[in-house]
Amino acid sequence: MSLSWRDHLLAELQPHTLRLRRLRPRWRGGRQLAETTLDCRSASPAPGDPPWLPVLATLGEALAERSWNGTRATVVLSNHFVHYLTIPWDEQLVTAEEQLAMVRHAFVQAHGSTAEGWTLRWDTAPLPAPCLASAVDGALLHALRTAFADAAVPLASIQPQLMATFNAHREELPAKDDYWFLDQESGRLCLVRVHADAPHALYSQRVGDDWLAELPAVLERGRLLGGADSAPGRVYLHLATAAEVGAEPAPGWSLQPLGAARATT
């Protein structure tokens, strides 16, 4: 069967939950055909095990069900499983090897030798914008590819949640403007300063259930990391969990919740 005719399986991996959705291809209407959300808390990782192990075990069991036969998959990884950096860029870095060495060095400087085993991706913007880079445990990516191969489900792409949600809302975001983008999920906030369509600073913070109470501190920390010209402003908010949010979370800041994100395909 041609991959373009296959239904789409969207797998969203969180530390404690796995959400699977089966959708028609967009050219056939994109209608959702099936959905399930599985709790992964019962399979707590042993000391020293990676935090993604329970959701990977749950994914392997779920893919054995016939509901997902005949699909091609996109995986969206929780920001809990992804490390991000904005890196000042050097236009003299021409080859892929030079760029990889620069990005790898930045992650090792920030996270230590553990980062040597991470798989890196980066996206450059016209200077003077920094490079936005992401890093994922290489063992997690290998486990994902193995799980889908064992289930005979082609794996089309693996995307960090921040990139997936930002791209899904791109049509709602202003062009060539200064603003902040806030990606909320259970237990984490990820704040990005955007200038002229390029990310200039990023701050990711673990939070509790009452994340709205912690939001002013997260915004202030993000502003301080955003550079000397960084200032409070409009915050476009992607909500993963329902919440009543105020229009002004802190002096100078305004929140604008975004609509439901279009499924990533």
mmCIF file of C-alpha atoms in Angstrom:
data_model
loop_
_atom_site.group_PDB
_atom_site.id
_atom_site.type_symbol
_atom_site.label_atom_id
_atom_site.label_comp_id
_atom_site.label_asym_id
_atom_site.label_seq_id
_atom_site.Cartn_x
_atom_site.Cartn_y
_atom_site.Cartn_z
ATOM 1 C CA MET A 1 0.000 0.000 0.000
ATOM 2 C CA SER A 2 1.306 3.457 -0.895
ATOM 3 C CA LEU A 3 2.116 5.488 2.235
ATOM 4 C CA SER A 4 -0.006 8.364 0.907
ATOM 5 C CA TRP A 5 -3.097 6.134 1.103
ATOM 6 C CA ARG A 6 -2.445 5.002 4.662
ATOM 7 C CA ASP A 7 -4.289 6.493 7.602
ATOM 8 C CA HIS A 8 -2.157 8.603 9.888
ATOM 9 C CA LEU A 9 -1.233 7.495 13.412
ATOM 10 C CA LEU A 10 -0.327 10.383 15.708
ATOM 11 C CA ALA A 11 1.470 9.141 18.836
ATOM 12 C CA GLU A 12 1.970 11.735 21.585
ATOM 13 C CA LEU A 13 4.383 10.551 24.273
ATOM 14 C CA GLN A 14 4.284 12.128 27.747
ATOM 15 C CA PRO A 15 6.056 10.894 30.900
ATOM 16 C CA HIS A 16 2.849 9.402 32.327
ATOM 17 C CA THR A 17 0.477 9.116 29.363
ATOM 18 C CA LEU A 18 0.401 7.857 25.794
ATOM 19 C CA ARG A 19 -2.163 9.312 23.404
ATOM 20 C CA LEU A 20 -2.803 7.581 20.076
ATOM 21 C CA ARG A 21 -5.032 8.955 17.328
ATOM 22 C CA ARG A 22 -5.898 7.484 13.944
ATOM 23 C CA LEU A 23 -6.762 10.042 11.276
ATOM 24 C CA ARG A 24 -7.540 9.985 7.598
ATOM 25 C CA PRO A 25 -4.857 11.547 5.381
ATOM 26 C CA ARG A 26 -5.399 15.295 5.062
ATOM 27 C CA TRP A 27 -6.207 14.976 1.364
ATOM 28 C CA ARG A 28 -9.063 12.651 2.377
ATOM 29 C CA GLY A 29 -10.451 15.061 4.952
ATOM 30 C CA GLY A 30 -8.239 14.348 7.972
ATOM 31 C CA ARG A 31 -11.185 12.977 9.991
ATOM 32 C CA GLN A 32 -10.322 11.290 13.287
ATOM 33 C CA LEU A 33 -11.273 7.613 13.274
ATOM 34 C CA ALA A 34 -10.027 6.375 16.650
ATOM 35 C CA GLU A 35 -8.400 7.693 19.802
ATOM 36 C CA THR A 36 -7.087 6.230 23.031
ATOM 37 C CA THR A 37 -5.190 7.657 25.994
ATOM 38 C CA LEU A 38 -3.272 5.185 28.152
ATOM 39 C CA ASP A 39 -1.920 5.752 31.651
ATOM 40 C CA CYS A 40 1.713 4.719 32.018
ATOM 41 C CA ARG A 41 2.093 5.395 35.751
ATOM 42 C CA SER A 42 1.760 1.737 36.776
ATOM 43 C CA ALA A 43 5.034 0.896 35.019
ATOM 44 C CA SER A 44 7.301 3.120 37.101
ATOM 45 C CA PRO A 45 10.947 3.041 35.993
ATOM 46 C CA ALA A 46 13.456 1.431 38.319
ATOM 47 C CA PRO A 47 16.203 3.611 39.809
ATOM 48 C CA GLY A 48 18.609 4.532 37.052
ATOM 49 C CA ASP A 49 16.164 3.721 34.227
ATOM 50 C CA PRO A 50 15.416 6.505 31.745
ATOM 51 C CA PRO A 51 12.132 8.383 32.387
ATOM 52 C CA TRP A 52 10.754 7.442 28.967
ATOM 53 C CA LEU A 53 10.903 3.685 29.600
ATOM 54 C CA PRO A 54 7.299 3.287 30.912
ATOM 55 C CA VAL A 55 5.690 5.069 27.969
ATOM 56 C CA LEU A 56 7.815 3.060 25.511
ATOM 57 C CA ALA A 57 6.671 -0.186 27.139
ATOM 58 C CA THR A 58 3.058 0.982 26.891
ATOM 59 C CA LEU A 59 3.559 1.979 23.250
ATOM 60 C CA GLY A 60 4.888 -1.465 22.334
ATOM 61 C CA GLU A 61 1.827 -3.136 23.851
ATOM 62 C CA ALA A 62 -0.601 -0.670 22.247
ATOM 63 C CA LEU A 63 0.819 -1.071 18.741
ATOM 64 C CA ALA A 64 0.018 -4.782 18.889
ATOM 65 C CA GLU A 65 -3.696 -3.905 18.697
ATOM 66 C CA ARG A 66 -5.362 -4.123 15.286
ATOM 67 C CA SER A 67 -6.750 -0.582 15.642
ATOM 68 C CA TRP A 68 -3.471 0.819 14.302
ATOM 69 C CA ASN A 69 -2.869 -1.591 11.412
ATOM 70 C CA GLY A 70 -2.387 0.014 8.015
ATOM 71 C CA THR A 71 -1.187 3.371 9.332
ATOM 72 C CA ARG A 72 1.958 5.471 9.068
ATOM 73 C CA ALA A 73 3.086 7.185 12.243
ATOM 74 C CA THR A 74 4.256 10.552 13.488
ATOM 75 C CA VAL A 75 5.615 10.702 17.035
ATOM 76 C CA VAL A 76 5.446 13.896 19.092
ATOM 77 C CA LEU A 77 7.845 13.816 22.036
ATOM 78 C CA SER A 78 6.994 15.654 25.237
ATOM 79 C CA ASN A 79 9.268 18.577 26.096
ATOM 80 C CA HIS A 80 10.153 16.515 29.196
ATOM 81 C CA PHE A 81 12.124 14.226 26.842
ATOM 82 C CA VAL A 82 13.801 16.985 24.808
ATOM 83 C CA HIS A 83 16.588 19.407 25.690
ATOM 84 C CA TYR A 84 16.697 22.779 23.918
ATOM 85 C CA LEU A 85 19.342 25.449 23.451
ATOM 86 C CA THR A 86 19.595 28.696 21.541
ATOM 87 C CA ILE A 87 23.189 28.975 20.335
ATOM 88 C CA PRO A 88 24.931 32.107 19.029
ATOM 89 C CA TRP A 89 25.776 31.207 15.443
ATOM 90 C CA ASP A 90 28.920 31.642 13.374
ATOM 91 C CA GLU A 91 28.386 32.157 9.638
ATOM 92 C CA GLN A 92 31.818 30.641 9.005
ATOM 93 C CA LEU A 93 30.463 27.211 9.963
ATOM 94 C CA VAL A 94 29.773 25.872 6.483
ATOM 95 C CA THR A 95 29.894 22.072 6.549
ATOM 96 C CA ALA A 96 27.484 19.814 8.419
ATOM 97 C CA GLU A 97 30.416 18.406 10.388
ATOM 98 C CA GLU A 98 31.445 21.868 11.594
ATOM 99 C CA GLN A 99 27.890 22.741 12.586
ATOM 100 C CA LEU A 100 27.437 19.423 14.420
ATOM 101 C CA ALA A 101 30.654 19.991 16.354
ATOM 102 C CA MET A 102 29.473 23.466 17.386
ATOM 103 C CA VAL A 103 26.055 22.236 18.531
ATOM 104 C CA ARG A 104 27.517 19.196 20.316
ATOM 105 C CA HIS A 105 29.994 21.415 22.174
ATOM 106 C CA ALA A 106 27.177 23.712 23.328
ATOM 107 C CA PHE A 107 25.134 20.816 24.747
ATOM 108 C CA VAL A 108 28.155 19.250 26.462
ATOM 109 C CA GLN A 109 28.955 22.621 28.020
ATOM 110 C CA ALA A 110 25.381 22.910 29.305
ATOM 111 C CA HIS A 111 24.682 19.293 30.330
ATOM 112 C CA GLY A 112 28.007 17.505 30.693
ATOM 113 C CA SER A 113 29.282 14.327 29.072
ATOM 114 C CA THR A 114 25.785 12.769 29.029
ATOM 115 C CA ALA A 115 25.063 14.915 25.979
ATOM 116 C CA GLU A 116 27.645 12.954 23.979
ATOM 117 C CA GLY A 117 25.016 10.237 23.462
ATOM 118 C CA TRP A 118 22.206 12.559 22.410
ATOM 119 C CA THR A 119 20.896 12.927 18.875
ATOM 120 C CA LEU A 120 20.966 16.575 17.808
ATOM 121 C CA ARG A 121 18.891 18.673 15.432
ATOM 122 C CA TRP A 122 19.265 22.357 14.731
ATOM 123 C CA ASP A 123 17.677 25.044 12.635
ATOM 124 C CA THR A 124 19.547 28.177 11.650
ATOM 125 C CA ALA A 125 17.943 31.547 10.915
ATOM 126 C CA PRO A 126 19.434 34.603 9.199
ATOM 127 C CA LEU A 127 22.026 36.302 11.403
ATOM 128 C CA PRO A 128 22.052 37.798 13.966
ATOM 129 C CA ALA A 129 19.394 35.307 15.125
ATOM 130 C CA PRO A 130 20.799 32.388 17.147
ATOM 131 C CA CYS A 131 20.435 28.755 16.194
ATOM 132 C CA LEU A 132 17.610 26.774 17.855
ATOM 133 C CA ALA A 133 18.838 23.252 18.638
ATOM 134 C CA SER A 134 17.214 20.220 20.234
ATOM 135 C CA ALA A 135 18.674 17.047 21.720
ATOM 136 C CA VAL A 136 17.061 13.683 22.429
ATOM 137 C CA ASP A 137 18.488 10.580 24.064
ATOM 138 C CA GLY A 138 19.725 8.363 21.234
ATOM 139 C CA ALA A 139 18.471 5.283 23.091
ATOM 140 C CA LEU A 140 14.923 6.704 23.073
ATOM 141 C CA LEU A 141 15.004 7.222 19.303
ATOM 142 C CA HIS A 142 16.338 3.683 18.785
ATOM 143 C CA ALA A 143 13.597 2.252 21.019
ATOM 144 C CA LEU A 144 10.925 4.174 19.091
ATOM 145 C CA ARG A 145 12.143 2.955 15.715
ATOM 146 C CA THR A 146 12.303 -0.612 17.017
ATOM 147 C CA ALA A 147 8.761 -0.475 18.445
ATOM 148 C CA PHE A 148 7.236 0.715 15.165
ATOM 149 C CA ALA A 149 9.320 -1.676 13.074
ATOM 150 C CA ASP A 150 8.186 -4.608 15.234
ATOM 151 C CA ALA A 151 4.557 -3.519 14.714
ATOM 152 C CA ALA A 152 5.092 -3.102 10.935
ATOM 153 C CA VAL A 153 3.945 0.542 11.158
ATOM 154 C CA PRO A 154 6.087 2.882 9.025
ATOM 155 C CA LEU A 155 7.480 5.745 11.114
ATOM 156 C CA ALA A 156 7.291 8.967 9.097
ATOM 157 C CA SER A 157 8.760 11.435 11.605
ATOM 158 C CA ILE A 158 9.683 12.126 15.231
ATOM 159 C CA GLN A 159 9.046 15.700 16.368
ATOM 160 C CA PRO A 160 9.724 17.602 19.593
ATOM 161 C CA GLN A 161 6.458 18.900 21.026
ATOM 162 C CA LEU A 162 7.612 22.528 21.021
ATOM 163 C CA MET A 163 8.286 22.470 17.277
ATOM 164 C CA ALA A 164 5.076 20.542 16.548
ATOM 165 C CA THR A 165 2.836 22.951 18.470
ATOM 166 C CA PHE A 166 4.574 26.074 17.149
ATOM 167 C CA ASN A 167 4.210 24.889 13.541
ATOM 168 C CA ALA A 168 0.590 23.826 14.112
ATOM 169 C CA HIS A 169 -0.276 27.370 15.267
ATOM 170 C CA ARG A 170 1.906 29.238 12.775
ATOM 171 C CA GLU A 171 -1.048 30.710 10.857
ATOM 172 C CA GLU A 172 -2.346 32.289 14.098
ATOM 173 C CA LEU A 173 0.983 33.905 14.989
ATOM 174 C CA PRO A 174 2.049 37.360 13.760
ATOM 175 C CA ALA A 175 4.643 37.652 11.007
ATOM 176 C CA LYS A 176 7.784 39.765 11.341
ATOM 177 C CA ASP A 177 6.919 40.787 14.884
ATOM 178 C CA ASP A 178 8.142 40.480 18.473
ATOM 179 C CA TYR A 179 6.208 38.146 20.756
ATOM 180 C CA TRP A 180 6.504 35.211 23.140
ATOM 181 C CA PHE A 181 5.245 31.669 22.548
ATOM 182 C CA LEU A 182 4.375 29.509 25.569
ATOM 183 C CA ASP A 183 3.938 25.752 25.208
ATOM 184 C CA GLN A 184 2.133 24.295 28.231
ATOM 185 C CA GLU A 185 1.935 20.605 29.049
ATOM 186 C CA SER A 186 1.413 18.647 32.233
ATOM 187 C CA GLY A 187 4.361 19.393 34.493
ATOM 188 C CA ARG A 188 6.301 21.738 32.183
ATOM 189 C CA LEU A 189 6.250 25.194 30.588
ATOM 190 C CA CYS A 190 8.406 26.049 27.573
ATOM 191 C CA LEU A 191 8.731 29.753 26.744
ATOM 192 C CA VAL A 192 10.240 31.108 23.500
ATOM 193 C CA ARG A 193 11.014 34.691 22.580
ATOM 194 C CA VAL A 194 10.359 35.224 18.857
ATOM 195 C CA HIS A 195 11.782 38.164 16.924
ATOM 196 C CA ALA A 196 11.251 38.611 13.163
ATOM 197 C CA ASP A 197 9.974 35.021 12.843
ATOM 198 C CA ALA A 198 13.085 33.543 14.501
ATOM 199 C CA PRO A 199 13.502 32.217 18.073
ATOM 200 C CA HIS A 200 15.958 34.347 20.040
ATOM 201 C CA ALA A 201 15.715 32.776 23.503
ATOM 202 C CA LEU A 202 14.149 29.723 25.116
ATOM 203 C CA TYR A 203 13.410 28.757 28.703
ATOM 204 C CA SER A 204 11.981 25.385 29.775
ATOM 205 C CA GLN A 205 10.849 24.862 33.365
ATOM 206 C CA ARG A 206 9.312 21.962 35.284
ATOM 207 C CA VAL A 207 6.166 23.109 37.135
ATOM 208 C CA GLY A 208 3.527 21.693 39.450
ATOM 209 C CA ASP A 209 -0.210 21.237 38.941
ATOM 210 C CA ASP A 210 -0.848 24.894 39.787
ATOM 211 C CA TRP A 211 1.320 26.130 36.928
ATOM 212 C CA LEU A 212 -0.590 29.396 36.645
ATOM 213 C CA ALA A 213 0.732 30.409 40.062
ATOM 214 C CA GLU A 214 4.275 29.759 38.821
ATOM 215 C CA LEU A 215 3.782 31.495 35.481
ATOM 216 C CA PRO A 216 4.865 35.034 36.543
ATOM 217 C CA ALA A 217 8.238 33.688 37.740
ATOM 218 C CA VAL A 218 8.676 31.682 34.530
ATOM 219 C CA LEU A 219 7.933 34.767 32.417
ATOM 220 C CA GLU A 220 10.404 36.876 34.370
ATOM 221 C CA ARG A 221 13.107 34.223 34.119
ATOM 222 C CA GLY A 222 12.493 33.945 30.383
ATOM 223 C CA ARG A 223 12.726 37.715 30.003
ATOM 224 C CA LEU A 224 16.063 37.820 31.813
ATOM 225 C CA LEU A 225 17.426 35.067 29.549
ATOM 226 C CA GLY A 226 16.046 36.816 26.475
ATOM 227 C CA GLY A 227 18.786 39.428 26.267
ATOM 228 C CA ALA A 228 19.252 43.082 27.065
ATOM 229 C CA ASP A 229 16.494 44.178 24.670
ATOM 230 C CA SER A 230 14.009 41.610 25.967
ATOM 231 C CA ALA A 231 10.816 43.043 27.459
ATOM 232 C CA PRO A 232 7.411 41.800 28.662
ATOM 233 C CA GLY A 233 4.815 41.578 25.922
ATOM 234 C CA ARG A 234 2.250 39.391 24.208
ATOM 235 C CA VAL A 235 2.351 35.687 25.024
ATOM 236 C CA TYR A 236 0.646 33.294 22.615
ATOM 237 C CA LEU A 237 -0.308 30.274 24.709
ATOM 238 C CA HIS A 238 -0.761 26.682 23.586
ATOM 239 C CA LEU A 239 -2.786 24.856 26.245
ATOM 240 C CA ALA A 240 -2.462 21.089 26.509
ATOM 241 C CA THR A 241 -4.644 20.921 29.638
ATOM 242 C CA ALA A 242 -7.831 22.923 30.127
ATOM 243 C CA ALA A 243 -7.374 25.950 32.377
ATOM 244 C CA GLU A 244 -8.962 29.327 33.054
ATOM 245 C CA VAL A 245 -6.238 31.838 32.279
ATOM 246 C CA GLY A 246 -6.250 35.544 33.021
ATOM 247 C CA ALA A 247 -5.510 38.101 30.329
ATOM 248 C CA GLU A 248 -2.648 39.669 32.335
ATOM 249 C CA PRO A 249 -0.584 37.117 34.301
ATOM 250 C CA ALA A 250 1.955 39.742 35.420
ATOM 251 C CA PRO A 251 2.527 43.481 34.867
ATOM 252 C CA GLY A 252 3.370 44.176 31.236
ATOM 253 C CA TRP A 253 2.453 40.686 30.051
ATOM 254 C CA SER A 254 -0.710 39.725 28.130
ATOM 255 C CA LEU A 255 -1.871 36.158 27.444
ATOM 256 C CA GLN A 256 -3.596 35.134 24.228
ATOM 257 C CA PRO A 257 -4.694 31.466 24.267
ATOM 258 C CA LEU A 258 -4.504 29.829 20.844
ATOM 259 C CA GLY A 259 -7.162 27.625 19.283
ATOM 260 C CA ALA A 260 -7.004 23.858 19.027
ATOM 261 C CA ALA A 261 -3.838 22.821 17.220
ATOM 262 C CA ARG A 262 -4.179 21.091 13.879
ATOM 263 C CA ALA A 263 -2.942 17.513 14.071
ATOM 264 C CA THR A 264 0.643 17.155 12.862
ATOM 265 C CA THR A 265 0.953 14.917 9.784
#
